[in-house]
CSV table of C-alpha atoms in Angstrom, one decimal:
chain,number,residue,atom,x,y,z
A,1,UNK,CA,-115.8,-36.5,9.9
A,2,UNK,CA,-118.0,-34.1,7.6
A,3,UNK,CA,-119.5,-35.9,4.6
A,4,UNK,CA,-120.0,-33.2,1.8
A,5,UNK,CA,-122.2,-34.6,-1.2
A,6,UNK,CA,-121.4,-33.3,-4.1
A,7,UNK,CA,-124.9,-32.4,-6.4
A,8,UNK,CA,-124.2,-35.7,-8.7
A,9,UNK,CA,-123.8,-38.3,-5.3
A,10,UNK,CA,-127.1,-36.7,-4.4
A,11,UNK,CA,-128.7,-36.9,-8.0
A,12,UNK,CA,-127.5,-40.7,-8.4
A,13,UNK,CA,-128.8,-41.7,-4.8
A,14,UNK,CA,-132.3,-40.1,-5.5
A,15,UNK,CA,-132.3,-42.6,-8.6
A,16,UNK,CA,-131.7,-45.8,-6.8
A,17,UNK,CA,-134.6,-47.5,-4.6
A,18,UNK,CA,-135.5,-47.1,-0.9
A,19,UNK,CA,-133.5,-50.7,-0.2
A,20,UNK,CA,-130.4,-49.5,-1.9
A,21,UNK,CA,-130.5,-46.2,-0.7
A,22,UNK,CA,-130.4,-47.4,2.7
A,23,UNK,CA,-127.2,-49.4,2.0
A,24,UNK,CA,-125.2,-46.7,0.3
A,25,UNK,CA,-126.4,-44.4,3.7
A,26,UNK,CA,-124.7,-46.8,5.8
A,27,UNK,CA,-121.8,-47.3,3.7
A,28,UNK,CA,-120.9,-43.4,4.1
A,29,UNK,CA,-121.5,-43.8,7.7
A,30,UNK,CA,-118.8,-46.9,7.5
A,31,UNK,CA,-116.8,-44.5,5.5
A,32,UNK,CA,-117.2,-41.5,7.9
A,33,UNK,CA,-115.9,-43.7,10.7
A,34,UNK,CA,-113.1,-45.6,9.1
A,35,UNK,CA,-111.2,-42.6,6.4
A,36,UNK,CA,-108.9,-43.5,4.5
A,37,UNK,CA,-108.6,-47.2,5.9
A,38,UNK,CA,-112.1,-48.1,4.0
A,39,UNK,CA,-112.7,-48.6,0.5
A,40,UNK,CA,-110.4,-49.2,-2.7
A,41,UNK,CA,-107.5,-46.2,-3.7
A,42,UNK,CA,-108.0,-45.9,-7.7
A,43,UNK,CA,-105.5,-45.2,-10.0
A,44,UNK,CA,-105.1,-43.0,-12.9
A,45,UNK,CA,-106.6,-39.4,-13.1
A,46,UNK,CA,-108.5,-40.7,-9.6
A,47,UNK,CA,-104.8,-41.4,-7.7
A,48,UNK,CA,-106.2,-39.1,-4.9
A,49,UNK,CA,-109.7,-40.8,-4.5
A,50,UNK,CA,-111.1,-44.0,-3.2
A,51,UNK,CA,-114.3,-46.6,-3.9
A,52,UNK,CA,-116.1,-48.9,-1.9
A,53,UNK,CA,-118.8,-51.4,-3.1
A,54,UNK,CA,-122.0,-51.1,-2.2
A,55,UNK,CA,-125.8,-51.9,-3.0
A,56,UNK,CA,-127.4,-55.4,-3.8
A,57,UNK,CA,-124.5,-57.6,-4.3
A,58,UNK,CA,-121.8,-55.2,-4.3
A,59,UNK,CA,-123.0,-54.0,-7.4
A,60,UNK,CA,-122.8,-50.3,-6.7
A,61,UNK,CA,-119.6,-48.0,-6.0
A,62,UNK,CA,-119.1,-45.2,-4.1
A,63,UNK,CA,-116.3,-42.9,-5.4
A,64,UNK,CA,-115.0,-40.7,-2.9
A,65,UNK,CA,-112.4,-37.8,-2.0
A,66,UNK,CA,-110.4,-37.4,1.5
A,67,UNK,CA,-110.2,-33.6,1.1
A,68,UNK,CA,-108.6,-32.9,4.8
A,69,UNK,CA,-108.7,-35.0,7.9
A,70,UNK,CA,-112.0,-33.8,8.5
A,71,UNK,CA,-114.0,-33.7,5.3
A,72,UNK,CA,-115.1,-36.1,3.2
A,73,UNK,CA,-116.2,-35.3,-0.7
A,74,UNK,CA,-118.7,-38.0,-1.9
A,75,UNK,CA,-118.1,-37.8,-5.4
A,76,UNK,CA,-121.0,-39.9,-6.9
A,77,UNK,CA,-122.5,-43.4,-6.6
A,78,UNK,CA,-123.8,-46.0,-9.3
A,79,UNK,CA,-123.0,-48.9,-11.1
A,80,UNK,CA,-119.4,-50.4,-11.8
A,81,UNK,CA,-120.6,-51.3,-15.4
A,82,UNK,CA,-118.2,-50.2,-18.4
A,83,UNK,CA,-116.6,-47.7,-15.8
A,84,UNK,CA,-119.6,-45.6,-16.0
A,85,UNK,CA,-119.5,-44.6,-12.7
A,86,UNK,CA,-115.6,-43.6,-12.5
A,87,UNK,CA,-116.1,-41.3,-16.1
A,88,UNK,CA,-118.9,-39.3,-13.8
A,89,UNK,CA,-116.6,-39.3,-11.0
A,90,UNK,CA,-113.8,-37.7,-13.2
A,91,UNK,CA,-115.8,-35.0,-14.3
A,92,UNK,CA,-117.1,-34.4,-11.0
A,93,UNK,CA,-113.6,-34.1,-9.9
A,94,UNK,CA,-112.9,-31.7,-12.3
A,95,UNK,CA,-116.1,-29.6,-11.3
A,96,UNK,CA,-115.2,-29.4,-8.0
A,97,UNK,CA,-111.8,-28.5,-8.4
A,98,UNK,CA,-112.4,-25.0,-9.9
């Protein structure tokens, strides 16, 4: 499977510190190898995407997009706190989608 970062995944992982980066690498690496049988489907205006926990206690998500069988949209990364991190992953979406 092909992992396609989006500009804001890549801006939010360049944020976080080396430890953390490390764990949201091998959490896309997890999510490369499993599809759509890893992480959380969300709801709403995100029906089509999915998030996994990640980081130092589980305290990070990473939103992400199944766009075929072979590619992978990372959406963005960051912290679950007042739905911060889904907002940017909506507008992301909607980026993308033009």
């Amino acid at each position: 499977m092909i992992a396609k970062p989006t500009r804001a995944f890549t801006r939010a992982v360049a944020k976080l510190d080396r430890v953390e980066q490390i764990l949201v690498f091998k959490s896309v690496e997890r999510i490369k190898i499993g599809g759509g049988d890893i992480g959380k489907r969300l709801t709403g205006p995100l029906h089509d995407c999915f998030s996994l926990r990640t980081g130092h206690g589980g305290r990070l998500r990473i939103v992400f997009k199944l766009e075929s069988f072979q590619i992978l949209r990372l959406l963005t990364v960051g912290s679950r706190e007042q739905g911060m991190v889904y907002i940017q992953a909506l507008q992301v979406l909607k980026e993308v989608e033009r």
